[in-house]
Coordinates of C-alpha atoms in Angstrom, one line a residue:
X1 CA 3.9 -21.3 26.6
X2 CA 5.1 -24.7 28.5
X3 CA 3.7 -28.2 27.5
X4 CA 2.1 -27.7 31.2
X5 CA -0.2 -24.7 30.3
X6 CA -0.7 -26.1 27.0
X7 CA -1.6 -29.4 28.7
X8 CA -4.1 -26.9 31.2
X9 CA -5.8 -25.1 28.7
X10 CA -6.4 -28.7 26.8
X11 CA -8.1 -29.8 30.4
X12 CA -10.3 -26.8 30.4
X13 CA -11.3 -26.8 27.3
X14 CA -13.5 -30.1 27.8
X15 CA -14.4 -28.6 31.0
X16 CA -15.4 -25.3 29.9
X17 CA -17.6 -27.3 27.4
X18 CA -19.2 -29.4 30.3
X19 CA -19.6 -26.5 32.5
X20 CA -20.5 -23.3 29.9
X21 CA -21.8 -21.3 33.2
X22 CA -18.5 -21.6 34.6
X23 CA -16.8 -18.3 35.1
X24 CA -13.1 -17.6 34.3
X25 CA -12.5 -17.4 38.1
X26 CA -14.1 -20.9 38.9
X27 CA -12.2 -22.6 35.9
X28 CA -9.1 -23.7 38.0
X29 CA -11.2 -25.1 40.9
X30 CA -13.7 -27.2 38.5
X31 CA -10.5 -28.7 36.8
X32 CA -9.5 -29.9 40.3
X33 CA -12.9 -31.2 41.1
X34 CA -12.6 -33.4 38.2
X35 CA -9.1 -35.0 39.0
X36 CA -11.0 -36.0 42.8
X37 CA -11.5 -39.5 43.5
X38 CA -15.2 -40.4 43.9
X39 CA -14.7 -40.7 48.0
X40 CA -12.8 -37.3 48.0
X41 CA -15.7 -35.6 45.8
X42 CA -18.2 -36.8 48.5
X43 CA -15.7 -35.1 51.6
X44 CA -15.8 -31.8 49.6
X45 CA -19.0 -30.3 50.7
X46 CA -17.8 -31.0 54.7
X47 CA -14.4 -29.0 54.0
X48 CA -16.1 -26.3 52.4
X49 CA -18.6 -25.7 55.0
X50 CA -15.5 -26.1 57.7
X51 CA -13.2 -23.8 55.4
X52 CA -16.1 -21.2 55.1
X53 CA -17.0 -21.0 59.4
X54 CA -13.3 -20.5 59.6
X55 CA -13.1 -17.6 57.4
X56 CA -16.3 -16.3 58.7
X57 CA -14.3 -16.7 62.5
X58 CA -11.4 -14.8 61.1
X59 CA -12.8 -12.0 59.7
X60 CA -15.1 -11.9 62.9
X61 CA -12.1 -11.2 64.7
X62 CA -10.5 -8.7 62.6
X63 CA -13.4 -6.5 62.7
X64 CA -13.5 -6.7 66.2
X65 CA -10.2 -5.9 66.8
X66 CA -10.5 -2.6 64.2
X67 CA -13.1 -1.8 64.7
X68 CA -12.3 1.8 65.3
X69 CA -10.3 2.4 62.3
X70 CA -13.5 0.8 60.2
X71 CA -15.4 3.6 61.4
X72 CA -12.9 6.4 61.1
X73 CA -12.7 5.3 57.3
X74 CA -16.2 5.3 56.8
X75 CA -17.1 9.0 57.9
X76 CA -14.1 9.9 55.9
X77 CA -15.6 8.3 53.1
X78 CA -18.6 9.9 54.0
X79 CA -17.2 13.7 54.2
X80 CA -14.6 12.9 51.1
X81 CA -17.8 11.9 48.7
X82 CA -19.7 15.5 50.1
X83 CA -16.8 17.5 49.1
X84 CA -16.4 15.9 45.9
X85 CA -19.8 16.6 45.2
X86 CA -19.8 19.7 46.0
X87 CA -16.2 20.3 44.0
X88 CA -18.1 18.7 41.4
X89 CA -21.1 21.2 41.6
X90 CA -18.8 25.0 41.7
X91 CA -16.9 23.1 38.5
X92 CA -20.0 22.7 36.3
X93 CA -21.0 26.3 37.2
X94 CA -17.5 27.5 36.5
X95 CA -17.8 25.6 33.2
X96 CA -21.3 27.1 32.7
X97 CA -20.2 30.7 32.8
X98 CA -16.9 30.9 31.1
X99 CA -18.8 30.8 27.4
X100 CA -20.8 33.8 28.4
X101 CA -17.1 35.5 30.0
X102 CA -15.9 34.7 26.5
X103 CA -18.9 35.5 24.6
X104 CA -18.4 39.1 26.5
X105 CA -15.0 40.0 25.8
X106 CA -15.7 38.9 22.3
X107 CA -18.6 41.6 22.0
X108 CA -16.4 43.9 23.9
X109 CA -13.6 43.9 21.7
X110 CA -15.8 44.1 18.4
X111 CA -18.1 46.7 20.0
X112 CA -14.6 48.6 20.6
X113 CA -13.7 47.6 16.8
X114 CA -16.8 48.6 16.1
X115 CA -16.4 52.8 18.0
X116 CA -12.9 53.1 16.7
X117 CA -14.2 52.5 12.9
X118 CA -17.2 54.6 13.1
X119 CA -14.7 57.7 14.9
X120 CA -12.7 57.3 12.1
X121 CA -15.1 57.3 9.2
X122 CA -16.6 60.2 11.3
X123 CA -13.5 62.0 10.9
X124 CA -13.3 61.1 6.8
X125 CA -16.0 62.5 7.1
X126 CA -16.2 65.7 8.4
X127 CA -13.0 66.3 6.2
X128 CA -14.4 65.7 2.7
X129 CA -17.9 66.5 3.7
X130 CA -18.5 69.2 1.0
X131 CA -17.2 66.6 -1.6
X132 CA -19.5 64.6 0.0
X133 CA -22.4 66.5 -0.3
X134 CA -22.1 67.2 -4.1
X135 CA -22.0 63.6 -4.9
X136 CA -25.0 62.3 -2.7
X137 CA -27.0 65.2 -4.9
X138 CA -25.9 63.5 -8.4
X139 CA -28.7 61.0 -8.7
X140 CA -31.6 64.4 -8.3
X141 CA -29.9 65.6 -10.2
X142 CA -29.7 63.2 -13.1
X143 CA -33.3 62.1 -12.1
X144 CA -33.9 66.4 -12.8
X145 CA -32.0 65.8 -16.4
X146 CA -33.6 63.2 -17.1
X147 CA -37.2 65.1 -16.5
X148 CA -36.0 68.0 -19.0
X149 CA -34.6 65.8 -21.6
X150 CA -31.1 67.0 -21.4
X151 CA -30.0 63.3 -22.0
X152 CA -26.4 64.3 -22.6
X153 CA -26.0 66.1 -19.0
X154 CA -27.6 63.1 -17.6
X155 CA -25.4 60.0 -19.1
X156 CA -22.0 62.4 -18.2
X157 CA -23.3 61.9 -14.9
X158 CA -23.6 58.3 -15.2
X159 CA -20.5 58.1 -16.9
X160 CA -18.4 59.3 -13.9
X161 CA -20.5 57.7 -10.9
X162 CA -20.1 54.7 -13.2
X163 CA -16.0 55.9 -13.1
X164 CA -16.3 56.4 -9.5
X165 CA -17.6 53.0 -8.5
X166 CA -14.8 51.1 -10.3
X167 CA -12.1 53.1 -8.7
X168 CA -13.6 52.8 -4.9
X169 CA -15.6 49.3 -5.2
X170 CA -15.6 48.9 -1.6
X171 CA -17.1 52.8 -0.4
X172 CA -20.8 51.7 0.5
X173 CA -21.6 55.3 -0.3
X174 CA -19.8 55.1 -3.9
X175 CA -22.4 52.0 -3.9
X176 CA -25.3 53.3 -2.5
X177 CA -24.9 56.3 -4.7
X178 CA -24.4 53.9 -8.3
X179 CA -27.4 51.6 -7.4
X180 CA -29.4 55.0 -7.3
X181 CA -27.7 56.2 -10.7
X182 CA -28.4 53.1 -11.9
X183 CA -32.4 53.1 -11.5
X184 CA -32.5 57.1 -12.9
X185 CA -30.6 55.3 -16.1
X186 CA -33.4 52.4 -16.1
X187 CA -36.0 55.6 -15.9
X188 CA -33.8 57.2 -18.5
X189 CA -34.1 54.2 -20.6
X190 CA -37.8 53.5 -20.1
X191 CA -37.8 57.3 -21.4
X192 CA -35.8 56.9 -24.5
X193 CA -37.9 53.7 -25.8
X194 CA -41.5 55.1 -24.8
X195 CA -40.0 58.0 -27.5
X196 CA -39.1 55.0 -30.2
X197 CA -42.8 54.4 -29.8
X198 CA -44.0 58.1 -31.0
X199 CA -44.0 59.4 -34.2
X200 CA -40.5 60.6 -34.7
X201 CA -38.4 61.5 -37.7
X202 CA -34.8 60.5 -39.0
X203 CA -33.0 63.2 -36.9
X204 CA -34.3 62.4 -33.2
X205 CA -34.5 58.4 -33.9
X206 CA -30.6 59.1 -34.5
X207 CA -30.5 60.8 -31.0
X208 CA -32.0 58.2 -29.5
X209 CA -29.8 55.3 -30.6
X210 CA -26.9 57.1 -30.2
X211 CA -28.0 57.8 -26.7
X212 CA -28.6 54.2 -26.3
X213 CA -25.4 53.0 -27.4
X214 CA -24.0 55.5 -24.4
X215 CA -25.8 53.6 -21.8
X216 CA -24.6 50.3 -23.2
X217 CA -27.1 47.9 -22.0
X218 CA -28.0 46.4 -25.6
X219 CA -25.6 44.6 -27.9
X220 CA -25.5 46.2 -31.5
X221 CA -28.0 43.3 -32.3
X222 CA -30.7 43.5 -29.1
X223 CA -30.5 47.8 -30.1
X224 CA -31.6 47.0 -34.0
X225 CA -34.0 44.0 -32.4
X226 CA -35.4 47.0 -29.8
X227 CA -35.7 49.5 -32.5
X228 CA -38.2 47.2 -34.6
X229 CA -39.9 46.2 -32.0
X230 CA -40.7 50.0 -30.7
X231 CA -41.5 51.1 -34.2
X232 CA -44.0 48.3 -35.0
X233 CA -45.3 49.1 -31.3
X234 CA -45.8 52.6 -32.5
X235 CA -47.7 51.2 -36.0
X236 CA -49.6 49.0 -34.2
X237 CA -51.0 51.9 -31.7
X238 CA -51.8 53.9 -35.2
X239 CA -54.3 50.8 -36.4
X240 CA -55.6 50.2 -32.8
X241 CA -56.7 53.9 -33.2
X242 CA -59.1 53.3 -36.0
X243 CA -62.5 52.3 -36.5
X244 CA -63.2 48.4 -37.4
X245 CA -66.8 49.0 -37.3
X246 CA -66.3 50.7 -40.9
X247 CA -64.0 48.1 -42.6
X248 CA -64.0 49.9 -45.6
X249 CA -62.5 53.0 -44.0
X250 CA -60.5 50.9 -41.2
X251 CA -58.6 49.2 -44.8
X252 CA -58.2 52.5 -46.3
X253 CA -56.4 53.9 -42.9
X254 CA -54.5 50.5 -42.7
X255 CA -53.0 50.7 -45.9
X256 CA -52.1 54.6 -45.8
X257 CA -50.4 53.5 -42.6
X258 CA -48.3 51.0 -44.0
X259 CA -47.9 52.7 -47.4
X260 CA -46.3 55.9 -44.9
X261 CA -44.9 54.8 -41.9
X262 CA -43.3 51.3 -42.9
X263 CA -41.5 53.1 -45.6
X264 CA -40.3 55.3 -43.3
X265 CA -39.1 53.0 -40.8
X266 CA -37.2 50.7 -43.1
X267 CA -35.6 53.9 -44.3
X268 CA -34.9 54.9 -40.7
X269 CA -33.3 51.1 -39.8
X270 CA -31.3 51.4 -43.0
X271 CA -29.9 55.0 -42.2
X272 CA -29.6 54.4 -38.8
X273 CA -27.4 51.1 -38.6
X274 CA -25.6 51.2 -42.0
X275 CA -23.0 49.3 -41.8
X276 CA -19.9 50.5 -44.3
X277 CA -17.5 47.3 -43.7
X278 CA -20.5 44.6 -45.2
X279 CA -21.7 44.8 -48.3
X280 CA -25.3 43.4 -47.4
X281 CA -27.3 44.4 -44.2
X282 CA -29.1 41.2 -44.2
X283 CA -25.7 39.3 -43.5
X284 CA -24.9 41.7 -40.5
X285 CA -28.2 41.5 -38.6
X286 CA -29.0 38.2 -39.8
X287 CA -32.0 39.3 -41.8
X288 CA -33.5 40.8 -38.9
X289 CA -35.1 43.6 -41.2
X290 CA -36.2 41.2 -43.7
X291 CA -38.5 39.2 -41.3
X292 CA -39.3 42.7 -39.5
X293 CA -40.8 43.4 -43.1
X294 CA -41.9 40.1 -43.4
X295 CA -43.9 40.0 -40.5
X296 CA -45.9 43.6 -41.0
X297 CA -46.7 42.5 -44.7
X298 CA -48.0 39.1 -43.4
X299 CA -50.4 41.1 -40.6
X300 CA -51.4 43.4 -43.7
X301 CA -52.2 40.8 -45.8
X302 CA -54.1 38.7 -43.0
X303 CA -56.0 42.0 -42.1
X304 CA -57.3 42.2 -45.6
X305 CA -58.3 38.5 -45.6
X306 CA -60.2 39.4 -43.0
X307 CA -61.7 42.5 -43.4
X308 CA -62.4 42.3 -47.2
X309 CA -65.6 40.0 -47.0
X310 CA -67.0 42.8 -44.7
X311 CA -67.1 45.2 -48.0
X312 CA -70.9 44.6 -49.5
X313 CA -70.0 46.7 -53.1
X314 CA -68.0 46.2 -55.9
X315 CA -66.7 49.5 -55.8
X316 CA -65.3 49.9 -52.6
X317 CA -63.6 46.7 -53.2
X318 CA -62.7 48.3 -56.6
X319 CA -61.0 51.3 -54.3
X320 CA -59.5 49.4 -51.9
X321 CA -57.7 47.0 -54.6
X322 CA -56.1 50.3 -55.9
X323 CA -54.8 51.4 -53.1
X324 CA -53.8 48.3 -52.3
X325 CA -51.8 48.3 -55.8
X326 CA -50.3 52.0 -55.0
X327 CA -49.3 51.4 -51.4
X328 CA -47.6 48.1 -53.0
X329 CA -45.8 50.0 -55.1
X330 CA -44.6 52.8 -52.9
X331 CA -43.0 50.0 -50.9
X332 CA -41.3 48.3 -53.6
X333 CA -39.1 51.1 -53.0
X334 CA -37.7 49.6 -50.7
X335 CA -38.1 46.2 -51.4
X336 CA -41.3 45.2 -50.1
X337 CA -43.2 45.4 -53.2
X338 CA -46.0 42.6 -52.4
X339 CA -48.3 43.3 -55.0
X340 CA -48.2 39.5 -56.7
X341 CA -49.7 38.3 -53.2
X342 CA -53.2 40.8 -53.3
X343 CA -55.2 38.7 -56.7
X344 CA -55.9 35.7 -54.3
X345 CA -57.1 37.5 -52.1
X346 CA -59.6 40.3 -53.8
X347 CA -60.0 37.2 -55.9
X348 CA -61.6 35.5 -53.0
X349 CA -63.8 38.7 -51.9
X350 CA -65.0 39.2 -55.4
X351 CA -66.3 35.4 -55.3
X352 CA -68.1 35.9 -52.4
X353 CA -69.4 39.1 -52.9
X354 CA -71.0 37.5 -56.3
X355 CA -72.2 35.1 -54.7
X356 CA -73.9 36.6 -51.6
X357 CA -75.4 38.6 -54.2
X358 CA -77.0 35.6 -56.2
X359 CA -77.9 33.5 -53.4
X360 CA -79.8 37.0 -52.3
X361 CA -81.4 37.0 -55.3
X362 CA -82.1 33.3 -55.5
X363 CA -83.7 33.8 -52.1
X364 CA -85.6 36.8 -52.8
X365 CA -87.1 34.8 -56.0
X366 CA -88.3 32.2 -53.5
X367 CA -89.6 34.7 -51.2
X368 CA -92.0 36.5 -53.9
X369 CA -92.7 33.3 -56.0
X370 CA -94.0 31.4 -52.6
X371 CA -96.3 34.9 -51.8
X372 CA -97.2 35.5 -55.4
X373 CA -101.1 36.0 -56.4
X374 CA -101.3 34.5 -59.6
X375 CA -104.0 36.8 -61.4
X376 CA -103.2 38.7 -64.3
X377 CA -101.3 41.5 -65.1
X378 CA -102.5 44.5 -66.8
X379 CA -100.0 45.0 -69.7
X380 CA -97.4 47.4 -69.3
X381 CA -96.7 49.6 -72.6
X382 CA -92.5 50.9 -73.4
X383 CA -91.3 52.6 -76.3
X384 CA -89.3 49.7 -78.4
X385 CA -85.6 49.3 -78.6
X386 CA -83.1 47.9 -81.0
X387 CA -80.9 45.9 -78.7
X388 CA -78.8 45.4 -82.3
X389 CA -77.7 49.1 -81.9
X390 CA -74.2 50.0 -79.9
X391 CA -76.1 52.0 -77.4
X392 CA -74.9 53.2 -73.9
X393 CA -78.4 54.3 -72.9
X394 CA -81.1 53.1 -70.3
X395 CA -83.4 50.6 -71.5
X396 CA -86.3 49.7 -70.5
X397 CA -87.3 45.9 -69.3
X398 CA -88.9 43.7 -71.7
X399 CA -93.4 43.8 -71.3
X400 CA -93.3 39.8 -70.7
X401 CA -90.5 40.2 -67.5
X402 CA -93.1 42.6 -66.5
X403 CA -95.7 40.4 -66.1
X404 CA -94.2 37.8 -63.8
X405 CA -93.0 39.4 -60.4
X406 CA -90.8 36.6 -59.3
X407 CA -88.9 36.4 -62.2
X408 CA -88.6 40.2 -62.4
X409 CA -87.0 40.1 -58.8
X410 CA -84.9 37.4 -59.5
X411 CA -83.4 39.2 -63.1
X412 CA -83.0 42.7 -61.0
X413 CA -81.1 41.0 -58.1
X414 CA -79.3 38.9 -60.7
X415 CA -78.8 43.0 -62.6
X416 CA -77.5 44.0 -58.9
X417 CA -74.9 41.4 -58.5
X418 CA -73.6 42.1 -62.0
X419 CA -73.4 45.7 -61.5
X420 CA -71.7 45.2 -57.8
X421 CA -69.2 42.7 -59.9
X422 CA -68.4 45.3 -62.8
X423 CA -66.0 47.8 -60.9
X424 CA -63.8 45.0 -59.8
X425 CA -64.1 41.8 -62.6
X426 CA -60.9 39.2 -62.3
X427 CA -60.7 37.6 -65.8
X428 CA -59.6 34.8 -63.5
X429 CA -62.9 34.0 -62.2
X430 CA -64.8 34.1 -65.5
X431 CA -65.4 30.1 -65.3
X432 CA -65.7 30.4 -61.7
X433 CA -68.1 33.1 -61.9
X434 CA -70.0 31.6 -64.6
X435 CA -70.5 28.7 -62.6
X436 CA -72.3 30.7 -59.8
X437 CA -74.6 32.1 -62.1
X438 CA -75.5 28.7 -63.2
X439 CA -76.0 27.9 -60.0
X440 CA -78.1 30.4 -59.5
X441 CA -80.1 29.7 -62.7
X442 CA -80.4 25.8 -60.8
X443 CA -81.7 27.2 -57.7
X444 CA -84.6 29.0 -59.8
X445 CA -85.3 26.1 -61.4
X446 CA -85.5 23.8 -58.6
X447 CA -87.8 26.2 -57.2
X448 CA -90.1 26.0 -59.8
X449 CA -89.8 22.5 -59.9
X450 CA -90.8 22.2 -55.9
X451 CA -93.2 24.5 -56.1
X452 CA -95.5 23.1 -59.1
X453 CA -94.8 19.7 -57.3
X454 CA -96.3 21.1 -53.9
X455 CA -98.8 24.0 -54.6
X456 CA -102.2 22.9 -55.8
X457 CA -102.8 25.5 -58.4
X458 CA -106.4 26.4 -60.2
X459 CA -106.5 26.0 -64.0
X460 CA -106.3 30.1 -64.5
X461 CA -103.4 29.8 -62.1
X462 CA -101.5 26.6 -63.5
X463 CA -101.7 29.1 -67.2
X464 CA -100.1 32.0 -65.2
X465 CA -97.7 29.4 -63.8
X466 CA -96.6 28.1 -66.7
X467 CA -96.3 31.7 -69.0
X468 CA -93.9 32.0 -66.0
X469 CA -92.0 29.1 -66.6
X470 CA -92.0 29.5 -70.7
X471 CA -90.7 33.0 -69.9
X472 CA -87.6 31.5 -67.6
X473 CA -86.6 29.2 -70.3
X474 CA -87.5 30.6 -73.6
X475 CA -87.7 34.0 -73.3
X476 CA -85.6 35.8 -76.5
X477 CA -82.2 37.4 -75.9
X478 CA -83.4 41.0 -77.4
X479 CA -86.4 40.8 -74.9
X480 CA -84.8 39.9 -71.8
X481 CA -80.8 40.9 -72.3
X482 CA -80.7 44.6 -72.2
X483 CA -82.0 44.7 -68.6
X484 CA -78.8 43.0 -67.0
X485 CA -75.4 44.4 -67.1
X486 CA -72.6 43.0 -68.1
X487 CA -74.2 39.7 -68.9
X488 CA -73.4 38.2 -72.6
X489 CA -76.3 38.2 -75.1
X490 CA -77.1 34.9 -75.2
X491 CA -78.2 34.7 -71.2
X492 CA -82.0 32.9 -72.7
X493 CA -79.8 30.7 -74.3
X494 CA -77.8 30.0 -71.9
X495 CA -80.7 29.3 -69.2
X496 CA -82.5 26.7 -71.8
X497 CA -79.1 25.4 -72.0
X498 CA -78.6 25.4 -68.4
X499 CA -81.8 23.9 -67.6
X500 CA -81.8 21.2 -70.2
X501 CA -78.4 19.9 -69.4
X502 CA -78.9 19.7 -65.4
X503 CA -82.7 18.6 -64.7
X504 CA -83.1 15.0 -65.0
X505 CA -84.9 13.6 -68.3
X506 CA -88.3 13.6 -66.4
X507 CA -88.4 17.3 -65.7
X508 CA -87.6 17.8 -69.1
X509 CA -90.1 15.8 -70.5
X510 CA -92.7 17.7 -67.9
X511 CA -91.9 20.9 -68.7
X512 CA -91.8 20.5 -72.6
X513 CA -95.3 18.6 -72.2
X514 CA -96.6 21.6 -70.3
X515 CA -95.2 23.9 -72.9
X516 CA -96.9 22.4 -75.7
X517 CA -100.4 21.9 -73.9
X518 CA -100.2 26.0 -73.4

C-alpha cells in the first residue's frame, strides 16, 4: 500500500464518520466535495444539473439511433426466458419420475430374486419331500407320546429336533418345527410336575426326576427346589381336603398327614438326590431340605395354635397331645423330632380350657344366685360316707350343698372343669391353675358381696342368705370334698383362706358379724 492510499483511506475515514449514509460508491466523490473551495461548492449544483441533461442527450441519441437492435434483444429476451421456463418445467418432471424408474427396477430385480429363490426351494423340495413329511409329523407325534405317557419316546424326539436345529440354524422349517417341539416339551413338563403333586411312591418320583434332568430346563438346585415345592403342593391339597368345622378330627387328619407323608418325602428327597462326593446334604443344597422341614413343622405347629382352643374337653385334647407325641416321634426318624416345641402349646389350651370352664361356672353361679327364691329347702336324706377311706366309688354330695342351689351349681361346674382338666393335667400349670381357681372362688365371693349390697332381702330371706354364705366359707372338708374331682382335701380351707386374705378388712368384719348374729 503507498503513503497516497494510506493518506486516502486516512481522509475517508473522517469523512465516512461525517457522512455514515455514504455508500462505498459515493466515498471518492464526498472526499472531493470537501477539498472544494467555498465558491466552487456553490457552482456544483449548476454542473451537475448541466452534466446530467447532457448524459440524458446522449443516451437520447443512442437509443434513437438502435433502436432496432433494442427491440430485437428484447423479444429475444422474451422467447429465451419461455424456453427456459419451460426447460425448467420437463427437468423437474424428469427429476420427479426417475425415483419411481429406480424404485421399479429395484422391485423388479428383488421380485426376480425373489421367483428364482422360491423355484429353487421348490425344487429342494420336491426332492426331499418324503424326508420332509416325516419330520413336520414329529411334534403329533411327541404331543401323541406325551398323551400316553411314553415320556422316553417323546424326549428321543426332542433330543434329535433339538440335534437338528443346531446343525441347520438357519432352515425356517428346522425352526418352525423346534418352536413346536418345544411347547409339547413345556406340555410334557407341565405333565411331569402336575404328577410330583399326586400321591406317588419312591420308584415313579425317580422317573420323574430323571426325566426332568433329560429336558434340562432346571439346574440340579431349581430341580430339588421344584421337587419340595410339588410335594408340599400335594400335602397341602391333602389338609385342604378335610373338614375344619370338626377341629378335633381336622387335627387328628393333620397330624396322620404329616406323621405319613412328610416322612415319606424327606425320605424320597434323600434317596432321590443323594449325593456320594459330600459328606452332608445340607452343605450341597444349602440346607434346602432343612428349611423345607422347617417350614411344614412351623405350619403344623401354627395349625395347632390355632385349632386347639376350638377343642371344649379335656380328653380330646388328652388324644390329640398323644398323637401329637407319636407323630413327633415317627419323624424324629428322620430328624424332625419336634416334640420339645408341643408343652407350650397344649400348655396354653389346657389354661384356657380351665378357665372357660370356671368363668362358665362363675357365670352360671350368678345366673341362679340373681333368680334364686330364697324359701326353704326340704332336707335331702344320703346314706353317710367316710371320706377318710381310700375309696374309688361315687359319692354322694354333702345334705348342706343340697340346700343352696347357687352354690351347688357353682361346685358342679367347678366338678366339670376339674374333670375336663384330669385327662390332660401339666404339672407346669399347678400355680397357674391354682390361681384360676382362686379366681374363681373371688368372683363367687364378689357376687355375694354385690348382691347382699343390692338386693333388699326379708328377715327369713337374709337367714337363707347367710346359711348360704356360712356354707361358702365354712363348710367342712369331709362334707363338701368328695363331690369335686381331683381337687385337694382342704378346698373349705382353702376358700376361708382365699376369702379372708383377698376381701378388704370391712367385708371381713361384715361377714364374721353376720355369722355370729346367725
Amino acid at each position: 500500500m503507498t503513503s497516497s492510499e494510506v493518506q486516502s483511506d486516512d481522509n475517508s475515514s473522517p469523512v465516512a464518520s461525517l457522512l455514515p449514509l455514504a455508500s462505498a460508491s459515493q466515498q471518492p466523490y464526498v472526499s472531493e466535495l470537501l477539498s472544494f473551495t467555498l465558491d466552487r461548492l456553490h457552482k456544483e449544483p449548476e454542473l451537475l444539473r448541466v452534466d446530467a441533461e447532457r448524459i440524458r442527450r446522449q443516451m437520447q441519441e443512442v437509443a434513437v439511433g438502435n433502436y432496432r437492435a433494442f427491440i430485437s434483444s428484447a423479444d429475444a429476451l422474451l422467447s429465451i426466458k419461455e424456453e427456459v421456463s419451460s426447460i425448467d418445467k420437463h427437468l423437474e418432471s424428469l427429476i420427479s419420475e426417475i425415483p419411481k424408474l429406480s424404485s421399479g427396477c429395484s422391485e423388479f430385480v428383488d421380485s426376480a430374486e425373489q421367483i428364482l429363490e422360491k423355484r429353487k426351494m421348490n425344487q429342494t423340495l420336491l426332492a426331499n419331500h418324503s424326508t420332509l413329511l416325516d419330520l413336520l409329523e414329529i411334534p403329533q407325534l411327541m404331543d401323541t407320546c406325551v398323551r400316553n405317557g411314553n415320556y422316553d419316546e417323546a424326549l428321543d424326539l426332542e433330543a434329535y429336533v433339538a440335534k437338528l436345529s443346531t446343525m441347520h440354524p438357519k432352515l425356517p422349517v428346522i425352526q418352525a418345527l423346534a418352536a413346536e417341539v418345544r411347547q409339547t416339551t413345556q406340555s410334557l413338563l407341565s405333565q411331569l410336575l402336575q404328577k410330583l403333586r399326586s400321591n406317588i411312591q419312591l420308584p415313579e418320583c425317580l422317573r420323574i426326576i430323571g426325566y426332568l434332568r433329560r429336558i434340562g430346563v432346571f439346574s440340579e438346585y431349581e430341580m430339588r427346589l421344584q421337587f419340595l415345592r410339588c410335594r408340599e403342593t400335594w400335602l397341602a391339597g391333602i389338609l385342604d381336603d378335610l373338614d375344619q368345622r370338626n377341629a378335633y378330627e381336622y387335627l387328628k387328619g393333620m397330624i396322620s398327614c404329616h406323621r405319613t407323608h412328610l416322612f415319606d418325602v424327606v425320605n424320597q428327597y434323600r434317596a432321590i438326590f443323594a449325593d456320594d462326593t459330600s459328606g452332608s446334604e445340607e452343605n450341597y443344597d444349602g440346607g434346602l431340605l432343612f428349611s423345607w422341614a422347617m417350614h411344614q413343622i412351623s405350619l403344623h405347629l401354627k395349625t395347632l395354635k390355632i385349632m386347639l382352643p376350638k377343642i371344649t374337653e379335656g380328653g380330646s385334647l388328652s388324644n390329640i397331645l398323644e398323637q401329637c407325641m407319636y407323630g413327633a416321634m415317627g419323624l424324629g426318624w428322620v430328624g424332625l423330632d419336634f416334640r420339645g416345641l408341643l408343652p407350650p402349646l397344649f400348655e396354653e389350651a389346657v389354661l384356657n380350657l380351665f378357665s372357660k370352664n370356671m368363668n362358665t361356672a362363675v357365670q352360671n353361679f350368678q345366673l341362679v344366685l340373681d333368680a334364686h327364691r330364697w324359701v326353704p329347702l326340704p332336707a335331702v336324706g344320703f346314706p353317710s360316707s367316710t371320706f377318710g377311706e381310700e375309696s374309688q366309688e361315687d359319692v354322694n354330695p354333702p345334705p348342706n350343698l343340697m340346700e343352696h342351689p347357687p352354690l351347688a351349681v357353682f361346685v358342679n361346674g367347678v366338678s366339670a372343669a376339674m374333670n375336663e382338666l384330669r385327662p390332660c393335667a401339666p404339672l407346669s400349670l399347678k400355680r397357674i391353675l391354682a390361681q384360676e381357681l382362686v379366681k374363681g372362688l373371688q368372683g363367687v365371693s364378689d357376687s355375694l358381696l354385690r348382691y347382699n349390697t343390692t338386693r333388699m332381702l326379708r328377715d327369713n330371706e337374709s337367714i337363707l342368705f347367710l346359711a348360704l354364705c356360712r356354707a361358702f366359707l365354712e363348710v367342712k372338708s369331709k362334707e363338701f370334698c368328695p363331690d369335686i374331682v381331683g381337687v385337694p382335701r382342704n378346698l373349705p380351707s382353702i376358700f376361708y383362706r382365699f376369702y379372708m386374705s383377698f376381701s378388704s378388712p370391712t367385708c371381713c368384719q361384715f361377714w364374721r358379724d353376720k355369722l355370729y348374729e346367725c
